[in-house]
Coordinates of C-alpha atoms in Angstrom, one line a residue:
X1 CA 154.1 -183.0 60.9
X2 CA 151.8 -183.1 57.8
X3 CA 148.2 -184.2 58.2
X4 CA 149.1 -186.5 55.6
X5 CA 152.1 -187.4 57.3
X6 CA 149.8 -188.1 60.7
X7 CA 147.4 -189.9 58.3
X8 CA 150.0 -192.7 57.4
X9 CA 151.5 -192.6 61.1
X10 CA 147.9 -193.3 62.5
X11 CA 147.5 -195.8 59.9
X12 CA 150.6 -197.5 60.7
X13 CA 149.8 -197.0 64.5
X14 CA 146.3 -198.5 64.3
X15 CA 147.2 -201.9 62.3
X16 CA 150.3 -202.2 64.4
X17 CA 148.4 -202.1 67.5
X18 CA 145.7 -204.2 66.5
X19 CA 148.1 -206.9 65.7
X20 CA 150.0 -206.2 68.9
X21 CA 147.2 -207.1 70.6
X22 CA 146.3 -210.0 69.6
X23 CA 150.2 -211.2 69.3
X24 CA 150.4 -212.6 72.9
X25 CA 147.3 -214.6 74.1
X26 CA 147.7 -215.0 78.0
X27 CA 150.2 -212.3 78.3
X28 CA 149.0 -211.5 81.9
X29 CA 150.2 -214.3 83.1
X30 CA 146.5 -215.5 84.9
X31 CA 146.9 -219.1 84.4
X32 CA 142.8 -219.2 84.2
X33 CA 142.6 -216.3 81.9
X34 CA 141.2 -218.0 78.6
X35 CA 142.4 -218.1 75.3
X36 CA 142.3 -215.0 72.8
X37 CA 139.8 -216.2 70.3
X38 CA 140.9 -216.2 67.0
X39 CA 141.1 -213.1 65.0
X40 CA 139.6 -213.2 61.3
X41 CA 142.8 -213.5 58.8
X42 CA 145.3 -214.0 61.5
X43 CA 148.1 -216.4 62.1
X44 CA 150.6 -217.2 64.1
X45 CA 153.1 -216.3 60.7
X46 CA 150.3 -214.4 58.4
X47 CA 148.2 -211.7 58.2
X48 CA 145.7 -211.6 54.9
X49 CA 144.7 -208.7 53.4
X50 CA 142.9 -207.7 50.0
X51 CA 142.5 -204.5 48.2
X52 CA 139.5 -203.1 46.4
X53 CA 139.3 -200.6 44.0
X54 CA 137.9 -199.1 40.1
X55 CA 140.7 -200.8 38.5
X56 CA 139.8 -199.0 35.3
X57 CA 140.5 -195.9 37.0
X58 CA 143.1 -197.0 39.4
X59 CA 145.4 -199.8 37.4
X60 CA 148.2 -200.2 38.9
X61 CA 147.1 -200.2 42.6
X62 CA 147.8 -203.7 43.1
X63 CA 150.9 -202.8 42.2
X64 CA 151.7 -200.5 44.6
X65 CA 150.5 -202.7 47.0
X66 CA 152.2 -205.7 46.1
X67 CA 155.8 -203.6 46.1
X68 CA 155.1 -202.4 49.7
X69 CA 153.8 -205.4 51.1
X70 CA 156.9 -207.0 49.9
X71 CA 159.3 -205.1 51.2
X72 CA 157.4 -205.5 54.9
X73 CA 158.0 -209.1 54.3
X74 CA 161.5 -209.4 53.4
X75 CA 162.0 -207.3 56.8
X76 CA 160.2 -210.0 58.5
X77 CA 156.6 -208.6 58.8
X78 CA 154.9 -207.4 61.6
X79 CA 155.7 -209.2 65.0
X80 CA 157.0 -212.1 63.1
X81 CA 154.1 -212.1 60.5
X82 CA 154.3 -211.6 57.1
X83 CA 151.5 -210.5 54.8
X84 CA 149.3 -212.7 52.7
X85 CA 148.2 -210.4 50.2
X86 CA 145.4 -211.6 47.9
X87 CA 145.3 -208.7 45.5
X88 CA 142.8 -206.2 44.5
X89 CA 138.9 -207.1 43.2
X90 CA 137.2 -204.8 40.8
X91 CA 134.3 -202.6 42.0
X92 CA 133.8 -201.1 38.7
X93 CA 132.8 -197.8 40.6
X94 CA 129.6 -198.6 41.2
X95 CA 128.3 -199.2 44.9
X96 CA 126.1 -202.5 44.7
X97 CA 129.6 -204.6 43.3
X98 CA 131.7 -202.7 45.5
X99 CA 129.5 -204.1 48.6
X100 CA 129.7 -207.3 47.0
X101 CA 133.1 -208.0 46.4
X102 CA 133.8 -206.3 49.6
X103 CA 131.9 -209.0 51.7
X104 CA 133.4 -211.6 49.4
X105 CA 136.5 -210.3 50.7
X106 CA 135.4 -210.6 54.0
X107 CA 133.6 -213.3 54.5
X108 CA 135.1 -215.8 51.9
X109 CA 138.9 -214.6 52.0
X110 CA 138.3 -213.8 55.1
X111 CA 141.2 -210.8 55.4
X112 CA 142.1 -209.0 58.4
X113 CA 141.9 -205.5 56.3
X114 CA 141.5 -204.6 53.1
X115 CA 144.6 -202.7 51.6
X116 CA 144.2 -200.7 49.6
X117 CA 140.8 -199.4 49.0
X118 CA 140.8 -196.7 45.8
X119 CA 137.6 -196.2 44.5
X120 CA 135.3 -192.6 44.5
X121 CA 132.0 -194.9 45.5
X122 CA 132.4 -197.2 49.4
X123 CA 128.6 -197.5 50.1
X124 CA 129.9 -200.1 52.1
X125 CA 132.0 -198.4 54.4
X126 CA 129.2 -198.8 57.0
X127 CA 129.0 -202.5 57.0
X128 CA 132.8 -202.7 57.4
X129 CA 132.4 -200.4 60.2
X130 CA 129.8 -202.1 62.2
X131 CA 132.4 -205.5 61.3
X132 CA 135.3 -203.8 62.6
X133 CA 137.0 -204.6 59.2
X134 CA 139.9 -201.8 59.1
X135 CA 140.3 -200.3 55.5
X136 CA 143.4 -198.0 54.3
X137 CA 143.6 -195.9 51.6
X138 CA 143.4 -193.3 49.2
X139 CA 140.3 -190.6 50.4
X140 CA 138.5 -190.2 47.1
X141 CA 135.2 -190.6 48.9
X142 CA 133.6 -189.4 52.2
X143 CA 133.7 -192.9 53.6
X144 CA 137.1 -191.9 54.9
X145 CA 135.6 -189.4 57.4
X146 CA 134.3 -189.7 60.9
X147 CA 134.8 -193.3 62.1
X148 CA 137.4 -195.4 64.2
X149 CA 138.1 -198.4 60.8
X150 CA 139.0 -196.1 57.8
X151 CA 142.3 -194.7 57.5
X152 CA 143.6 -192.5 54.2
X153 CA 147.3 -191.5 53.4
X154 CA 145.6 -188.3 52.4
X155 CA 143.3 -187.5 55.2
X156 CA 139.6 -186.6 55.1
X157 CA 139.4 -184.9 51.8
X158 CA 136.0 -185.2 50.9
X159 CA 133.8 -184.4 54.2
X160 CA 130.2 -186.1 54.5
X161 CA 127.5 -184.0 53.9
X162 CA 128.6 -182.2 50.4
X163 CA 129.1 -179.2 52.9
X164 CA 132.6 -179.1 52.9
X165 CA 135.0 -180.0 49.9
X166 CA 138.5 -179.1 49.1
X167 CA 139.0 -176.2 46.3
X168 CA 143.2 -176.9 46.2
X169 CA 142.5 -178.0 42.7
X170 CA 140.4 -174.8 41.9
X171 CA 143.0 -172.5 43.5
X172 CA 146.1 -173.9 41.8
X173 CA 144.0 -173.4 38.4
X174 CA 143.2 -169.8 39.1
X175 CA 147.3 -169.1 40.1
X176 CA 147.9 -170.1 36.5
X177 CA 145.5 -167.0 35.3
X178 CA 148.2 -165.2 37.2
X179 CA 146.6 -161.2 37.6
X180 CA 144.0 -162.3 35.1
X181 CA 142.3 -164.8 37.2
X182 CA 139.4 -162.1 37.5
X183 CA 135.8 -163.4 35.5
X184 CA 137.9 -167.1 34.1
X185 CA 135.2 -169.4 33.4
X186 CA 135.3 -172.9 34.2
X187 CA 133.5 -176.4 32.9
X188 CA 133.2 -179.4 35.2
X189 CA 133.0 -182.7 33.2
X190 CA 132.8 -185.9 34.7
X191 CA 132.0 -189.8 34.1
X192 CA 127.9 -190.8 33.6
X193 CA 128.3 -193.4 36.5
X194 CA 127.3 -192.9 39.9
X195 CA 130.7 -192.2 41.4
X196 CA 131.1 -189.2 38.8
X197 CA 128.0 -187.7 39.6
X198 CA 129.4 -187.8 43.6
X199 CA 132.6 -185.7 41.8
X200 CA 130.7 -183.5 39.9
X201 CA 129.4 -182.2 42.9
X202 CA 132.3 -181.6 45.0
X203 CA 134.1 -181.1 42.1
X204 CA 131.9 -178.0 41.2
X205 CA 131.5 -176.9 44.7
X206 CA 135.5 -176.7 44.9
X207 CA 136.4 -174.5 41.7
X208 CA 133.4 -172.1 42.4
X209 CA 134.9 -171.9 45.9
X210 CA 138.4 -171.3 44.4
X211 CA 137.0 -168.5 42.5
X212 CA 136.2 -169.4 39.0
X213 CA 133.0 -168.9 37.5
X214 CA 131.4 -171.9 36.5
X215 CA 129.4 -172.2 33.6
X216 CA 128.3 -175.8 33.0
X217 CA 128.7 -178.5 35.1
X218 CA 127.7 -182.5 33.4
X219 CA 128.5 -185.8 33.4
X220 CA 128.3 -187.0 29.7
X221 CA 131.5 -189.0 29.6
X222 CA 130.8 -192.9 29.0
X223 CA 131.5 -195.9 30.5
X224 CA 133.5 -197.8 29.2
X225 CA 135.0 -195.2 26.9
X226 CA 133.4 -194.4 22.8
X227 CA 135.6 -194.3 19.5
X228 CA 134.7 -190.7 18.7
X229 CA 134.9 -187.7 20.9
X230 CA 134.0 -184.9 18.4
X231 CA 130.9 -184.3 19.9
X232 CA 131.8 -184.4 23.5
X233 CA 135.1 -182.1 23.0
X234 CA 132.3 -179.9 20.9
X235 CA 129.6 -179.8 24.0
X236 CA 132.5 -178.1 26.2
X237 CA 133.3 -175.6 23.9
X238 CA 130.4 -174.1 23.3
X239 CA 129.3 -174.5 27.1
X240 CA 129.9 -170.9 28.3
X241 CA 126.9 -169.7 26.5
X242 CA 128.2 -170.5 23.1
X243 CA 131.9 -170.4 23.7
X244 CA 135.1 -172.1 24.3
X245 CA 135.4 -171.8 28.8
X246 CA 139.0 -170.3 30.5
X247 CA 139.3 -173.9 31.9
X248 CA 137.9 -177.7 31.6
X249 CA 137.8 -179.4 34.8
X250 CA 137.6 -183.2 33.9
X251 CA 137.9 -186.0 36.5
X252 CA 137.6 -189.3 34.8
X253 CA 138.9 -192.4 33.9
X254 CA 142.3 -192.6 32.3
X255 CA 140.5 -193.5 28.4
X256 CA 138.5 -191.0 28.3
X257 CA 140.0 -188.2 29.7
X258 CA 143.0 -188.8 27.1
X259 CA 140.3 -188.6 24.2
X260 CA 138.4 -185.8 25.0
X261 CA 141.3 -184.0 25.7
X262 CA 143.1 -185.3 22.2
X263 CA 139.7 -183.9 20.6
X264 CA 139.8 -181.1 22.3
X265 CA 143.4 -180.1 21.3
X266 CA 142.3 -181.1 17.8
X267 CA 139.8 -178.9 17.5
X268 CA 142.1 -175.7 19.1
X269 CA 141.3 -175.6 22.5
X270 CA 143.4 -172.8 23.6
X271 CA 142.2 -172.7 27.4
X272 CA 143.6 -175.0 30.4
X273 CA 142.7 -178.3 30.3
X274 CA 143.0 -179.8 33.5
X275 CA 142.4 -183.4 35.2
X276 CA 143.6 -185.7 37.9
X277 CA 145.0 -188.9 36.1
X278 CA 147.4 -187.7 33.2
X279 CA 150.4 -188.3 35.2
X280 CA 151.7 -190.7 33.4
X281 CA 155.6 -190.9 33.0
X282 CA 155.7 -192.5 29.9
X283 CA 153.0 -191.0 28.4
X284 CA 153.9 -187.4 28.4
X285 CA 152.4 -186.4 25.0
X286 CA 149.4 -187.9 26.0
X287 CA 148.9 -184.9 28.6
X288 CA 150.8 -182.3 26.5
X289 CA 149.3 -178.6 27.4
X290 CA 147.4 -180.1 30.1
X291 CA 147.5 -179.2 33.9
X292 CA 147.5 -182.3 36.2
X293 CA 146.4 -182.6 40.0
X294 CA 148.7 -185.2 41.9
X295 CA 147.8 -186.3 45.4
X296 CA 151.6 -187.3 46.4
X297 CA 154.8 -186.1 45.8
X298 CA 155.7 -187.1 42.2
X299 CA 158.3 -189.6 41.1
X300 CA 160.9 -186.8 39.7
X301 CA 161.1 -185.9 43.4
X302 CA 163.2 -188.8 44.2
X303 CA 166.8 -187.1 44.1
X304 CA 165.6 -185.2 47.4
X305 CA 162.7 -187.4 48.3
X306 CA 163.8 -190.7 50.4
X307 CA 160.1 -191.8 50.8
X308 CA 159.8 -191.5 47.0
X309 CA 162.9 -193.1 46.1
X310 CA 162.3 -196.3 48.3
X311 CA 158.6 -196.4 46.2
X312 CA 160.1 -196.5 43.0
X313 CA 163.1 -199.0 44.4
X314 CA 160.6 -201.3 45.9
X315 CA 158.0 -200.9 42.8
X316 CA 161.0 -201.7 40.0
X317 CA 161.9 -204.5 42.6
X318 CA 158.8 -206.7 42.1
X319 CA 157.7 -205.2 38.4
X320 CA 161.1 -203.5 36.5
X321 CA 159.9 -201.0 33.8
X322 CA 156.4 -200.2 35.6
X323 CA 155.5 -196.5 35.0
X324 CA 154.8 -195.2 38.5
X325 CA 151.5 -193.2 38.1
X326 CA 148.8 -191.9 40.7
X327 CA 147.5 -195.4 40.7
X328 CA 151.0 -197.3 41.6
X329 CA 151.1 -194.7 44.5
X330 CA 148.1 -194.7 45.7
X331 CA 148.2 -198.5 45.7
X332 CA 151.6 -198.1 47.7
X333 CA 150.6 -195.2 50.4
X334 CA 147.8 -197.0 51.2
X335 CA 149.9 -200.3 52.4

């Protein structure tokens, strides 16, 4: 099995159990034994959840979500309960809201879990933790590592610490220079926020593992995105000491990694341009010449895919004509 097959099975395993538990108050048959106290956004017929994530990174999460939790419920639930889902709150990637609308969801909605959880900044993954609040999702921060309440469809993929960081993305770059890999230069480019400094770092730390030399590494990209991005497609191609780099590394919001890579195609950018949200099926010429990282298997797998054909059935079930990108995915995996 896959770890990120084991990651969704141990998911699946720990809510199920959870809920088993709690299912059959007196189940021992001890006429004295008293009765299970209630369990925060539990029923008899419901469970509540809520999602939190950077919506303007990550869209069409609730989407995902929404598809996948339905399905559960037209096949009656778990143990005869169906899902309450209360959709996603916006944590704008920056870690004071996302603790914020975290406890909101918590302590006002009062959810059993929060499903999904996509966003590169969960500073308050601790306090969830200590509440024995279980959250699921997609590992784009290191608050998915090393405790008992987060679970990730993809694993532990960003280690605590900033010792340890995957360099896939680096490595499939560098197979593209084929037997001229040798000396490529890289740039790193990332959003001015607090969660793109985080990926700038392990970002960096990845493609320098994979091989690639790398020659600047910044976060200049604004929030929310600018008109014009002359200047910024200009910055990267005179960051290797002058000139254009081999390869441009950006991981960023949807807006803006669209613009600077139209700018930089408009200026002549001949190198790759790489980056982790231009999977868009119906924006294809948006992402022409570029090189996109995709966590899951991707929707044109569906002829020899089952999981990914019951995604897109379930998705076009509760929202026809919805381009399934990362976000609709990541929104689905997670539930």
């Amino acid at each position: 099995m896959t770890g990120k097959g084991l990651a969704r099975l141990t998911a699946a395993a720990a809510i199920a159990v959870v809920v088993a538990a709690i299912a059959v108050p007196g189940a021992s048959g001890a006429e004295s034994a008293p009765a299970a106290a209630p369990v925060r956004g539990v029923t008899d017929t419901t469970i509540k959840v809520g999602g939190l994530g950077q919506l303007i990174r990550y869209p069409g999460a609730q989407v995902g979500a929404s598809a996948r939790f339905q399905r559960a419920n037209n096949e009656g639930g778990v143990n005869g309960r169906t899902f309450d889902y209360v959709g996603m709150r916006d944590d704008t990637g920056a870690a004071e809201t996302g603790k914020q609308v975290a406890t909101s969801l918590v302590q006002t909605d009062q959810v059993f879990a929060i499903v999904p959880v996509i966003t590169p900044d969960l500073a308050v993954a601790p306090d969830l933790v200590s509440q024995h609040v279980p959250y699921f999702g997609w590992a784009v921060s290191s608050n998915f590592c090393g405790n008992d309440w987060g679970f990730s469809f993809t694993g532990c993929t960003f280690p605590p610490g900033g010792v340890t960081t995957s360099n896939v993305w680096g490595l499939l770059v560098k197979q593209m220079f084929g037997d001229a890999s040798a000396g490529k230069t890289a740039t790193v480019v990332t959003e001015n926020t607090d969660s793109g400094k985080y990926f700038l770092t392990t970002v960096t730390a990845g493609v320098k593992s994979a091989g690639l030399n790398v020659v600047s590494s910044t976060s200049p990209l604004p929030v929310p995105a600018v008109a014009d991005y002359g200047a910024l497609a200009q910055a990267v191609l005179t960051s290797n000491a002058g000139a254009a780099p081999d390869a441009v590394f950006v991981m960023a919001s949807y807006p803006n990694v669209a613009q600077l890579h139209q700018a930089m195609r408009n200026a002549g950018y001949a190198g790759q341009f790489t980056s982790t949200v231009e999977y868009e099926p119906d924006l294809v010429a948006a992402a022409t010449g570029g090189l996109v990282l995709v966590p899951t298997a991707p929707t044109e797998s569906a002829p020899t895919n089952p999981a990914v054909a019951q995604m897109i059935a379930d998705v076009t079930a509760i929202a026809p004509g919805v381009p399934i990108d990362q976000s609709v995915a990541a929104g689905y995996w997670s539930a």
